Amino acid sequence: MPELAEVEYYRRQWDAGMGERIRRVFVRTQARVLRGVEGQRLTTLLCGRLLHASSAHGKQMLFRFDRELSLGVHLGMTGSLSVHGPGYDPARHDHLVLFQARRALVFSDPRQFGRIRFDEGPGDPRWWRELPPPLISRGFTPALVREWLARHRRAPIKAVLLDQNRFPGLGNWMADEILWRAGLHPQRMAGSLAASEAAELWRCIRFVTRGALRYVAPAFGDPPRHWLFLHRWHRGGRCPKHRRPLGRATVGGRTTVWCDRCQPRRETLLA
DNA sequence: CATCTTGTTACGTT
DNA sequence: AAACGTAACAAGAT
């Protein structure tokens, strides 16, 4: 489910507990989402700690506690964070619950494609420091996009956009939205883009990222009707620009939606 | 019942 | 050595 804007929405859910102490920890020790994190150790170390700060970077989240403890959360396909009352009774797919005096901070994930991390030590953990530049940052430049297109020149552009090593936080719906706006067919080879197309792609990445954060992050709302977003989910959906039926195929291993008129399959040669 | 899924990664092939 | 495609992970929705 979550791409960068949904992740940001979930991160804010736990803001309710900021600056307050963890009284008790529930952890499903054998859960796959722990990915090697030892539940007992996590419980021992987190009990009594203050939740200091949180941040999101692409689809990753990091929650910081006093005594240099860091809790990393990735939501996978079906993960979520929520807040409940202090007497909350963990449900079947809740894998980690941090109880505070007045609430319970809950991590839930039915499919368990998500991941919990737990690190000790000053500063941010190494895996966090090594994340690529956020899409909304000065470090994310058109040159980085060009270099990535060249490196993956034989792959379909849709698959390239889904690579978290360069486009942290982009997921299936955002990638389709970006390509639709950029007028690029998802099956175009990355190496076939003209310089002007790559520049437009960069602009659309920024535009869609800002829009997603604006429309989705505050209250899990929908983008406007003139975005592809609302039209892409069901078969029979039509392009919001001129009502043409949307194309649909698997590209880069994911269900992909596009408009043949906005995104011609033929390689465009020059602007 | 069959098919689908807003994500990632291990593995085999090119 | 990189780059690329695919299967697998698991459970719920349609």
PDB file of C-alpha atoms (C1' of nucleotides) in Angstrom:
ATOM      1  CA  MET A   1       0.000   0.000   0.000  1.00  0.00           C
ATOM      2  CA  PRO A   2       2.316   2.748   1.078  1.00  0.00           C
ATOM      3  CA  GLU A   3       4.412   4.967  -1.169  1.00  0.00           C
ATOM      4  CA  LEU A   4       6.169   8.037   0.118  1.00  0.00           C
ATOM      5  CA  ALA A   5       3.090  10.126   0.853  1.00  0.00           C
ATOM      6  CA  GLU A   6       1.239   7.293   2.576  1.00  0.00           C
ATOM      7  CA  VAL A   7       4.379   6.570   4.584  1.00  0.00           C
ATOM      8  CA  GLU A   8       4.480  10.216   5.648  1.00  0.00           C
ATOM      9  CA  TYR A   9       0.846   9.945   6.696  1.00  0.00           C
ATOM     10  CA  TYR A  10       1.585   6.913   8.863  1.00  0.00           C
ATOM     11  CA  ARG A  11       4.691   8.495  10.363  1.00  0.00           C
ATOM     12  CA  ARG A  12       2.548  11.378  11.615  1.00  0.00           C
ATOM     13  CA  GLN A  13       0.178   8.970  13.332  1.00  0.00           C
ATOM     14  CA  TRP A  14       2.844   8.161  15.879  1.00  0.00           C
ATOM     15  CA  ASP A  15       3.522  11.875  16.498  1.00  0.00           C
ATOM     16  CA  ALA A  16       0.799  11.605  19.112  1.00  0.00           C
ATOM     17  CA  GLY A  17       3.306   9.883  21.355  1.00  0.00           C
ATOM     18  CA  MET A  18       6.226  12.258  20.800  1.00  0.00           C
ATOM     19  CA  GLY A  19       8.154  13.256  23.927  1.00  0.00           C
ATOM     20  CA  GLU A  20       6.540  10.567  26.026  1.00  0.00           C
ATOM     21  CA  ARG A  21       7.883   7.454  27.633  1.00  0.00           C
ATOM     22  CA  ILE A  22       7.423   3.856  26.523  1.00  0.00           C
ATOM     23  CA  ARG A  23       5.961   1.941  29.456  1.00  0.00           C
ATOM     24  CA  ARG A  24       5.520  -1.493  27.972  1.00  0.00           C
ATOM     25  CA  VAL A  25       6.310  -3.230  24.689  1.00  0.00           C
ATOM     26  CA  PHE A  26       4.345  -5.911  22.924  1.00  0.00           C
ATOM     27  CA  VAL A  27       6.271  -7.665  20.195  1.00  0.00           C
ATOM     28  CA  ARG A  28       5.373 -10.759  18.230  1.00  0.00           C
ATOM     29  CA  THR A  29       8.785 -12.308  18.625  1.00  0.00           C
ATOM     30  CA  GLN A  30       8.503 -14.899  15.879  1.00  0.00           C
ATOM     31  CA  ALA A  31       7.012 -12.536  13.306  1.00  0.00           C
ATOM     32  CA  ARG A  32       8.715 -12.452   9.953  1.00  0.00           C
ATOM     33  CA  VAL A  33       8.682  -8.643   9.906  1.00  0.00           C
ATOM     34  CA  LEU A  34      11.296  -8.598  12.668  1.00  0.00           C
ATOM     35  CA  ARG A  35      13.812  -9.917  10.155  1.00  0.00           C
ATOM     36  CA  GLY A  36      16.336 -11.016  12.725  1.00  0.00           C
ATOM     37  CA  VAL A  37      15.709  -8.272  15.276  1.00  0.00           C
ATOM     38  CA  GLU A  38      15.580  -9.940  18.651  1.00  0.00           C
ATOM     39  CA  GLY A  39      12.213  -9.175  20.216  1.00  0.00           C
ATOM     40  CA  GLN A  40      13.407  -9.686  23.777  1.00  0.00           C
ATOM     41  CA  ARG A  41      16.292  -7.270  23.391  1.00  0.00           C
ATOM     42  CA  LEU A  42      14.067  -4.691  21.733  1.00  0.00           C
ATOM     43  CA  THR A  43      11.614  -4.912  24.609  1.00  0.00           C
ATOM     44  CA  THR A  44      14.274  -4.629  27.293  1.00  0.00           C
ATOM     45  CA  LEU A  45      15.969  -1.632  25.713  1.00  0.00           C
ATOM     46  CA  LEU A  46      12.847   0.313  24.697  1.00  0.00           C
ATOM     47  CA  CYS A  47      11.017   0.075  28.000  1.00  0.00           C
ATOM     48  CA  GLY A  48      11.326   3.371  29.837  1.00  0.00           C
ATOM     49  CA  ARG A  49      12.644   5.279  26.829  1.00  0.00           C
ATOM     50  CA  LEU A  50      11.379   8.602  25.525  1.00  0.00           C
ATOM     51  CA  LEU A  51      10.217   8.867  21.923  1.00  0.00           C
ATOM     52  CA  HIS A  52      12.308  11.815  20.711  1.00  0.00           C
ATOM     53  CA  ALA A  53      11.849  12.307  17.007  1.00  0.00           C
ATOM     54  CA  SER A  54      10.746  10.682  13.815  1.00  0.00           C
ATOM     55  CA  SER A  55      11.446  11.090  10.154  1.00  0.00           C
ATOM     56  CA  ALA A  56      10.467   9.547   6.842  1.00  0.00           C
ATOM     57  CA  HIS A  57      12.700   9.075   3.844  1.00  0.00           C
ATOM     58  CA  GLY A  58      11.042   7.507   0.820  1.00  0.00           C
ATOM     59  CA  LYS A  59       9.318   4.402   2.145  1.00  0.00           C
ATOM     60  CA  GLN A  60      11.565   4.198   5.204  1.00  0.00           C
ATOM     61  CA  MET A  61      10.826   5.578   8.653  1.00  0.00           C
ATOM     62  CA  LEU A  62      13.096   6.129  11.619  1.00  0.00           C
ATOM     63  CA  PHE A  63      11.940   6.688  15.200  1.00  0.00           C
ATOM     64  CA  ARG A  64      14.569   7.931  17.663  1.00  0.00           C
ATOM     65  CA  PHE A  65      14.587   7.364  21.406  1.00  0.00           C
ATOM     66  CA  ASP A  66      16.823   8.562  24.190  1.00  0.00           C
ATOM     67  CA  ARG A  67      19.955   6.513  24.995  1.00  0.00           C
ATOM     68  CA  GLU A  68      20.731   6.432  21.275  1.00  0.00           C
ATOM     69  CA  LEU A  69      18.115   3.906  20.270  1.00  0.00           C
ATOM     70  CA  SER A  70      16.634   3.853  16.765  1.00  0.00           C
ATOM     71  CA  LEU A  71      13.614   1.982  15.537  1.00  0.00           C
ATOM     72  CA  GLY A  72      13.346   1.611  11.745  1.00  0.00           C
ATOM     73  CA  VAL A  73      10.048   0.745  10.093  1.00  0.00           C
ATOM     74  CA  HIS A  74       9.278  -0.250   6.517  1.00  0.00           C
ATOM     75  CA  LEU A  75       5.611  -0.894   5.777  1.00  0.00           C
ATOM     76  CA  GLY A  76       6.019  -3.245   2.838  1.00  0.00           C
ATOM     77  CA  MET A  77       2.798  -3.679   0.882  1.00  0.00           C
ATOM     78  CA  THR A  78       0.246  -3.788   3.681  1.00  0.00           C
ATOM     79  CA  GLY A  79       1.849  -2.278   6.747  1.00  0.00           C
ATOM     80  CA  SER A  80       0.386   0.589   8.760  1.00  0.00           C
ATOM     81  CA  LEU A  81       0.963   2.618  11.906  1.00  0.00           C
ATOM     82  CA  SER A  82      -1.910   3.634  14.136  1.00  0.00           C
ATOM     83  CA  VAL A  83      -2.709   4.917  17.597  1.00  0.00           C
ATOM     84  CA  HIS A  84      -5.114   3.383  20.101  1.00  0.00           C
ATOM     85  CA  GLY A  85      -5.989   3.765  23.746  1.00  0.00           C
ATOM     86  CA  PRO A  86      -3.621   2.600  26.522  1.00  0.00           C
ATOM     87  CA  GLY A  87      -5.672  -0.546  27.097  1.00  0.00           C
ATOM     88  CA  TYR A  88      -5.374  -1.693  23.500  1.00  0.00           C
ATOM     89  CA  ASP A  89      -5.464  -5.432  22.946  1.00  0.00           C
ATOM     90  CA  PRO A  90      -3.091  -6.398  20.099  1.00  0.00           C
ATOM     91  CA  ALA A  91      -4.891  -7.944  17.130  1.00  0.00           C
ATOM     92  CA  ARG A  92      -3.808 -10.798  14.916  1.00  0.00           C
ATOM     93  CA  HIS A  93      -1.601  -8.803  12.549  1.00  0.00           C
ATOM     94  CA  ASP A  94      -0.168  -6.371  15.076  1.00  0.00           C
ATOM     95  CA  HIS A  95       3.515  -7.193  15.421  1.00  0.00           C
ATOM     96  CA  LEU A  96       4.790  -4.332  17.556  1.00  0.00           C
ATOM     97  CA  VAL A  97       2.908  -2.168  20.057  1.00  0.00           C
ATOM     98  CA  LEU A  98       4.587   0.544  22.138  1.00  0.00           C
ATOM     99  CA  PHE A  99       2.436   1.319  25.150  1.00  0.00           C
ATOM    100  CA  GLN A 100       2.613   4.780  26.689  1.00  0.00           C
ATOM    101  CA  ALA A 101       0.670   6.143  29.639  1.00  0.00           C
ATOM    102  CA  ARG A 102      -2.131   7.500  27.465  1.00  0.00           C
ATOM    103  CA  ARG A 103      -1.979   5.555  24.206  1.00  0.00           C
ATOM    104  CA  ALA A 104      -0.669   2.580  22.277  1.00  0.00           C
ATOM    105  CA  LEU A 105       1.462   3.020  19.149  1.00  0.00           C
ATOM    106  CA  VAL A 106       0.710   0.101  16.849  1.00  0.00           C
ATOM    107  CA  PHE A 107       2.567  -1.395  13.894  1.00  0.00           C
ATOM    108  CA  SER A 108       0.416  -3.799  11.923  1.00  0.00           C
ATOM    109  CA  ASP A 109       1.164  -5.742   8.724  1.00  0.00           C
ATOM    110  CA  PRO A 110      -0.953  -8.678   7.515  1.00  0.00           C
ATOM    111  CA  ARG A 111       1.275  -9.779   4.649  1.00  0.00           C
ATOM    112  CA  GLN A 112       4.501  -9.108   6.518  1.00  0.00           C
ATOM    113  CA  PHE A 113       6.444  -7.772   3.565  1.00  0.00           C
ATOM    114  CA  GLY A 114       7.398  -4.966   5.908  1.00  0.00           C
ATOM    115  CA  ARG A 115      10.447  -4.791   8.123  1.00  0.00           C
ATOM    116  CA  ILE A 116      11.428  -3.666  11.591  1.00  0.00           C
ATOM    117  CA  ARG A 117      14.966  -2.531  12.342  1.00  0.00           C
ATOM    118  CA  PHE A 118      16.510  -1.746  15.681  1.00  0.00           C
ATOM    119  CA  ASP A 119      19.852   0.012  16.147  1.00  0.00           C
ATOM    120  CA  GLU A 120      21.929   1.251  19.067  1.00  0.00           C
ATOM    121  CA  GLY A 121      24.552   3.949  18.896  1.00  0.00           C
ATOM    122  CA  PRO A 122      24.981   7.682  18.466  1.00  0.00           C
ATOM    123  CA  GLY A 123      23.536   9.379  15.403  1.00  0.00           C
ATOM    124  CA  ASP A 124      21.518   7.777  12.664  1.00  0.00           C
ATOM    125  CA  PRO A 125      22.154   4.152  11.758  1.00  0.00           C
ATOM    126  CA  ARG A 126      24.344   3.526   8.749  1.00  0.00           C
ATOM    127  CA  TRP A 127      21.546   2.148   6.554  1.00  0.00           C
ATOM    128  CA  TRP A 128      19.667   5.420   7.085  1.00  0.00           C
ATOM    129  CA  ARG A 129      22.674   7.618   6.320  1.00  0.00           C
ATOM    130  CA  GLU A 130      23.272   5.739   3.081  1.00  0.00           C
ATOM    131  CA  LEU A 131      19.831   6.350   1.599  1.00  0.00           C
ATOM    132  CA  PRO A 132      19.896   8.238  -1.728  1.00  0.00           C
ATOM    133  CA  PRO A 133      18.919  11.930  -1.970  1.00  0.00           C
ATOM    134  CA  PRO A 134      15.200  12.502  -1.323  1.00  0.00           C
ATOM    135  CA  LEU A 135      13.159  13.403  -4.409  1.00  0.00           C
ATOM    136  CA  ILE A 136      12.337  16.725  -2.796  1.00  0.00           C
ATOM    137  CA  SER A 137      15.840  17.926  -2.064  1.00  0.00           C
ATOM    138  CA  ARG A 138      18.548  19.920  -3.777  1.00  0.00           C
ATOM    139  CA  GLY A 139      20.552  16.749  -4.053  1.00  0.00           C
ATOM    140  CA  PHE A 140      18.046  15.170  -6.434  1.00  0.00           C
ATOM    141  CA  THR A 141      19.207  16.686  -9.693  1.00  0.00           C
ATOM    142  CA  PRO A 142      18.380  16.215 -13.396  1.00  0.00           C
ATOM    143  CA  ALA A 143      21.926  14.932 -13.797  1.00  0.00           C
ATOM    144  CA  LEU A 144      21.220  12.094 -11.361  1.00  0.00           C
ATOM    145  CA  VAL A 145      18.185  11.136 -13.432  1.00  0.00           C
ATOM    146  CA  ARG A 146      20.167  11.210 -16.691  1.00  0.00           C
ATOM    147  CA  GLU A 147      22.941   9.111 -15.195  1.00  0.00           C
ATOM    148  CA  TRP A 148      20.416   6.541 -13.939  1.00  0.00           C
ATOM    149  CA  LEU A 149      18.662   6.333 -17.305  1.00  0.00           C
ATOM    150  CA  ALA A 150      21.998   5.669 -18.978  1.00  0.00           C
ATOM    151  CA  ARG A 151      22.962   3.028 -16.458  1.00  0.00           C
ATOM    152  CA  HIS A 152      19.698   1.143 -16.977  1.00  0.00           C
ATOM    153  CA  ARG A 153      19.311   1.985 -20.641  1.00  0.00           C
ATOM    154  CA  ARG A 154      17.880  -1.385 -21.706  1.00  0.00           C
ATOM    155  CA  ALA A 155      15.173  -1.572 -19.035  1.00  0.00           C
ATOM    156  CA  PRO A 156      11.643  -0.183 -19.480  1.00  0.00           C
ATOM    157  CA  ILE A 157      11.388   3.282 -17.966  1.00  0.00           C
ATOM    158  CA  LYS A 158       8.612   2.137 -15.631  1.00  0.00           C
ATOM    159  CA  ALA A 159      10.883  -0.464 -14.023  1.00  0.00           C
ATOM    160  CA  VAL A 160      13.670   2.097 -13.670  1.00  0.00           C
ATOM    161  CA  LEU A 161      11.420   4.522 -11.790  1.00  0.00           C
ATOM    162  CA  LEU A 162      10.545   1.861  -9.238  1.00  0.00           C
ATOM    163  CA  ASP A 163      14.186   1.462  -8.175  1.00  0.00           C
ATOM    164  CA  GLN A 164      14.446   2.725  -4.599  1.00  0.00           C
ATOM    165  CA  ASN A 165      18.180   3.215  -4.939  1.00  0.00           C
ATOM    166  CA  ARG A 166      17.569   6.294  -7.061  1.00  0.00           C
ATOM    167  CA  PHE A 167      13.901   7.187  -6.612  1.00  0.00           C
ATOM    168  CA  PRO A 168      13.257   6.581  -2.916  1.00  0.00           C
ATOM    169  CA  GLY A 169       9.544   6.493  -2.203  1.00  0.00           C
ATOM    170  CA  LEU A 170       8.235   6.067  -5.736  1.00  0.00           C
ATOM    171  CA  GLY A 171       5.802   3.184  -6.011  1.00  0.00           C
ATOM    172  CA  ASN A 172       3.445   1.826  -8.592  1.00  0.00           C
ATOM    173  CA  TRP A 173       0.816   4.544  -8.693  1.00  0.00           C
ATOM    174  CA  MET A 174       3.306   7.403  -8.529  1.00  0.00           C
ATOM    175  CA  ALA A 175       5.403   5.929 -11.338  1.00  0.00           C
ATOM    176  CA  ASP A 176       2.347   5.654 -13.598  1.00  0.00           C
ATOM    177  CA  GLU A 177       1.258   9.173 -12.692  1.00  0.00           C
ATOM    178  CA  ILE A 178       4.719  10.555 -13.500  1.00  0.00           C
ATOM    179  CA  LEU A 179       4.988   8.790 -16.858  1.00  0.00           C
ATOM    180  CA  TRP A 180       1.493   9.884 -17.852  1.00  0.00           C
ATOM    181  CA  ARG A 181       2.322  13.504 -17.104  1.00  0.00           C
ATOM    182  CA  ALA A 182       5.676  13.275 -18.835  1.00  0.00           C
ATOM    183  CA  GLY A 183       4.038  11.767 -21.935  1.00  0.00           C
ATOM    184  CA  LEU A 184       6.294   8.719 -21.803  1.00  0.00           C
ATOM    185  CA  HIS A 185       5.053   5.231 -22.588  1.00  0.00           C
ATOM    186  CA  PRO A 186       5.979   2.937 -19.651  1.00  0.00           C
ATOM    187  CA  GLN A 187       7.612   0.413 -21.989  1.00  0.00           C
ATOM    188  CA  ARG A 188       9.996   2.919 -23.527  1.00  0.00           C
ATOM    189  CA  MET A 189      13.584   1.823 -22.957  1.00  0.00           C
ATOM    190  CA  ALA A 190      15.230   4.136 -20.467  1.00  0.00           C
ATOM    191  CA  GLY A 191      18.095   4.738 -22.874  1.00  0.00           C
ATOM    192  CA  SER A 192      15.762   5.976 -25.607  1.00  0.00           C
ATOM    193  CA  LEU A 193      14.769   9.203 -23.873  1.00  0.00           C
ATOM    194  CA  ALA A 194      15.893  12.443 -25.491  1.00  0.00           C
ATOM    195  CA  ALA A 195      17.555  15.012 -23.243  1.00  0.00           C
ATOM    196  CA  SER A 196      14.371  17.089 -23.228  1.00  0.00           C
ATOM    197  CA  GLU A 197      12.316  14.047 -22.215  1.00  0.00           C
ATOM    198  CA  ALA A 198      14.659  13.275 -19.342  1.00  0.00           C
ATOM    199  CA  ALA A 199      14.367  16.874 -18.175  1.00  0.00           C
ATOM    200  CA  GLU A 200      10.587  16.690 -18.330  1.00  0.00           C
ATOM    201  CA  LEU A 201      10.694  13.397 -16.443  1.00  0.00           C
ATOM    202  CA  TRP A 202      12.642  15.074 -13.641  1.00  0.00           C
ATOM    203  CA  ARG A 203      10.085  17.892 -13.454  1.00  0.00           C
ATOM    204  CA  CYS A 204       7.207  15.422 -13.312  1.00  0.00           C
ATOM    205  CA  ILE A 205       8.887  13.422 -10.553  1.00  0.00           C
ATOM    206  CA  ARG A 206       9.100  16.583  -8.465  1.00  0.00           C
ATOM    207  CA  PHE A 207       5.568  17.661  -9.325  1.00  0.00           C
ATOM    208  CA  VAL A 208       3.943  14.329  -8.500  1.00  0.00           C
ATOM    209  CA  THR A 209       5.989  13.960  -5.319  1.00  0.00           C
ATOM    210  CA  ARG A 210       4.962  17.389  -4.055  1.00  0.00           C
ATOM    211  CA  GLY A 211       1.352  16.776  -5.018  1.00  0.00           C
ATOM    212  CA  ALA A 212       1.258  13.365  -3.342  1.00  0.00           C
ATOM    213  CA  LEU A 213       2.621  14.851  -0.129  1.00  0.00           C
ATOM    214  CA  ARG A 214       0.111  17.661  -0.304  1.00  0.00           C
ATOM    215  CA  TYR A 215      -3.000  15.625  -1.064  1.00  0.00           C
ATOM    216  CA  VAL A 216      -2.322  12.298   0.602  1.00  0.00           C
ATOM    217  CA  ALA A 217      -0.036  12.873   3.581  1.00  0.00           C
ATOM    218  CA  PRO A 218      -2.251  15.112   5.781  1.00  0.00           C
ATOM    219  CA  ALA A 219      -5.342  12.897   5.923  1.00  0.00           C
ATOM    220  CA  PHE A 220      -4.896  10.046   3.437  1.00  0.00           C
ATOM    221  CA  GLY A 221      -6.936  11.998   0.901  1.00  0.00           C
ATOM    222  CA  ASP A 222      -7.060  11.516  -2.867  1.00  0.00           C
ATOM    223  CA  PRO A 223      -5.316  13.656  -5.472  1.00  0.00           C
ATOM    224  CA  PRO A 224      -7.656  15.737  -7.696  1.00  0.00           C
ATOM    225  CA  ARG A 225      -9.825  14.177 -10.401  1.00  0.00           C
ATOM    226  CA  HIS A 226      -7.583  15.483 -13.139  1.00  0.00           C
ATOM    227  CA  TRP A 227      -4.779  13.244 -11.895  1.00  0.00           C
ATOM    228  CA  LEU A 228      -4.501   9.729 -13.290  1.00  0.00           C
ATOM    229  CA  PHE A 229      -4.695   8.412  -9.729  1.00  0.00           C
ATOM    230  CA  LEU A 230      -8.469   8.040  -9.371  1.00  0.00           C
ATOM    231  CA  HIS A 231      -8.915   6.496 -12.808  1.00  0.00           C
ATOM    232  CA  ARG A 232      -6.246   3.845 -12.771  1.00  0.00           C
ATOM    233  CA  TRP A 233      -7.518   1.273 -10.300  1.00  0.00           C
ATOM    234  CA  HIS A 234     -10.275  -0.514 -12.131  1.00  0.00           C
ATOM    235  CA  ARG A 235     -10.462  -1.933 -15.626  1.00  0.00           C
ATOM    236  CA  GLY A 236     -12.464   0.350 -17.869  1.00  0.00           C
ATOM    237  CA  GLY A 237     -10.842   3.474 -16.407  1.00  0.00           C
ATOM    238  CA  ARG A 238     -10.435   6.398 -18.796  1.00  0.00           C
ATOM    239  CA  CYS A 239      -7.775   9.034 -19.233  1.00  0.00           C
ATOM    240  CA  PRO A 240      -8.907  12.175 -17.388  1.00  0.00           C
ATOM    241  CA  LYS A 241      -7.569  14.363 -20.214  1.00  0.00           C
ATOM    242  CA  HIS A 242      -9.710  13.125 -23.093  1.00  0.00           C
ATOM    243  CA  ARG A 243     -11.675  10.117 -21.850  1.00  0.00           C
ATOM    244  CA  ARG A 244      -9.816   7.506 -23.878  1.00  0.00           C
ATOM    245  CA  PRO A 245      -9.799   4.026 -22.310  1.00  0.00           C
ATOM    246  CA  LEU A 246      -6.552   3.417 -20.436  1.00  0.00           C
ATOM    247  CA  GLY A 247      -4.110   0.720 -21.490  1.00  0.00           C
ATOM    248  CA  ARG A 248      -3.114  -1.888 -18.965  1.00  0.00           C
ATOM    249  CA  ALA A 249      -0.243  -4.378 -18.869  1.00  0.00           C
ATOM    250  CA  THR A 250       2.432  -5.774 -16.614  1.00  0.00           C
ATOM    251  CA  VAL A 251       5.651  -3.774 -16.938  1.00  0.00           C
ATOM    252  CA  GLY A 252       8.620  -4.207 -14.672  1.00  0.00           C
ATOM    253  CA  GLY A 253       6.635  -6.864 -12.859  1.00  0.00           C
ATOM    254  CA  ARG A 254       3.837  -4.494 -11.864  1.00  0.00           C
ATOM    255  CA  THR A 255       0.382  -3.668 -13.149  1.00  0.00           C
ATOM    256  CA  THR A 256       0.872  -0.592 -15.279  1.00  0.00           C
ATOM    257  CA  VAL A 257      -1.695   1.860 -16.625  1.00  0.00           C
ATOM    258  CA  TRP A 258      -1.185   4.449 -19.366  1.00  0.00           C
ATOM    259  CA  CYS A 259      -2.956   6.442 -22.080  1.00  0.00           C
ATOM    260  CA  ASP A 260      -1.951   5.648 -25.658  1.00  0.00           C
ATOM    261  CA  ARG A 261      -2.723   9.155 -26.786  1.00  0.00           C
ATOM    262  CA  CYS A 262      -0.813  10.968 -24.027  1.00  0.00           C
ATOM    263  CA  GLN A 263       1.996   8.395 -24.075  1.00  0.00           C
ATOM    264  CA  PRO A 264       2.688   7.258 -27.641  1.00  0.00           C
ATOM    265  CA  ARG A 265       4.490   3.936 -27.888  1.00  0.00           C
ATOM    266  CA  ARG A 266       6.534   5.157 -30.847  1.00  0.00           C
ATOM    267  CA  GLU A 267       9.872   6.568 -29.853  1.00  0.00           C
ATOM    268  CA  THR A 268       9.761  10.328 -30.210  1.00  0.00           C
ATOM    269  CA  LEU A 269      12.941  11.576 -31.784  1.00  0.00           C
ATOM    270  CA  LEU A 270      13.262  15.211 -30.929  1.00  0.00           C
ATOM    271  CA  ALA A 271      11.410  17.953 -29.180  1.00  0.00           C
TER     272      ALA A 271
ATOM    273  C1'  DC B   1     -12.697 -21.042  -6.573  1.00  0.00           C
ATOM    274  C1'  DA B   2      -9.459 -18.108  -9.388  1.00  0.00           C
ATOM    275  C1'  DT B   3      -7.189 -13.973  -9.731  1.00  0.00           C
ATOM    276  C1'  DC B   4      -5.636  -9.733  -8.140  1.00  0.00           C
ATOM    277  C1'  DT B   5      -2.581  -6.597  -5.103  1.00  0.00           C
ATOM    278  C1'  DT B   6       0.272   1.023  -3.895  1.00  0.00           C
ATOM    279  C1'  DG B   7       6.908  -3.833  -2.205  1.00  0.00           C
ATOM    280  C1'  DT B   8      11.373  -6.022  -1.850  1.00  0.00           C
ATOM    281  C1'  DT B   9      14.831  -9.468  -2.564  1.00  0.00           C
ATOM    282  C1'  DA B  10      17.144 -13.796  -3.888  1.00  0.00           C
ATOM    283  C1'  DC B  11      18.435 -16.035  -7.711  1.00  0.00           C
ATOM    284  C1'  DG B  12      19.228 -17.351 -12.509  1.00  0.00           C
ATOM    285  C1'  DT B  13      20.195 -15.538 -17.017  1.00  0.00           C
ATOM    286  C1'  DT B  14      22.093 -12.234 -20.252  1.00  0.00           C
TER     287       DT B  14
ATOM    288  C1'  DA C   1      30.862  -7.540 -13.210  1.00  0.00           C
ATOM    289  C1'  DA C   2      26.434  -5.291 -14.130  1.00  0.00           C
ATOM    290  C1'  DA C   3      22.051  -5.320 -15.583  1.00  0.00           C
ATOM    291  C1'  DC C   4      17.678  -7.480 -16.125  1.00  0.00           C
ATOM    292  C1'  DG C   5      13.516 -10.591 -15.415  1.00  0.00           C
ATOM    293  C1'  DT C   6      11.036 -13.565 -12.506  1.00  0.00           C
ATOM    294  C1'  DA C   7       9.525 -16.200  -8.512  1.00  0.00           C
ATOM    295  C1'  DA C   8       8.654 -16.016  -3.880  1.00  0.00           C
ATOM    296  C1'  DC C   9       7.197 -14.099   0.326  1.00  0.00           C
ATOM    297  C1'  DA C  10       1.456 -13.989   2.829  1.00  0.00           C
ATOM    298  C1'  DA C  11      -3.058 -12.625   3.385  1.00  0.00           C
ATOM    299  C1'  DG C  12      -7.087 -10.217   2.164  1.00  0.00           C
ATOM    300  C1'  DA C  13     -10.192  -8.307  -1.428  1.00  0.00           C
ATOM    301  C1'  DT C  14     -12.977  -9.008  -5.520  1.00  0.00           C
TER     302       DT C  14
END
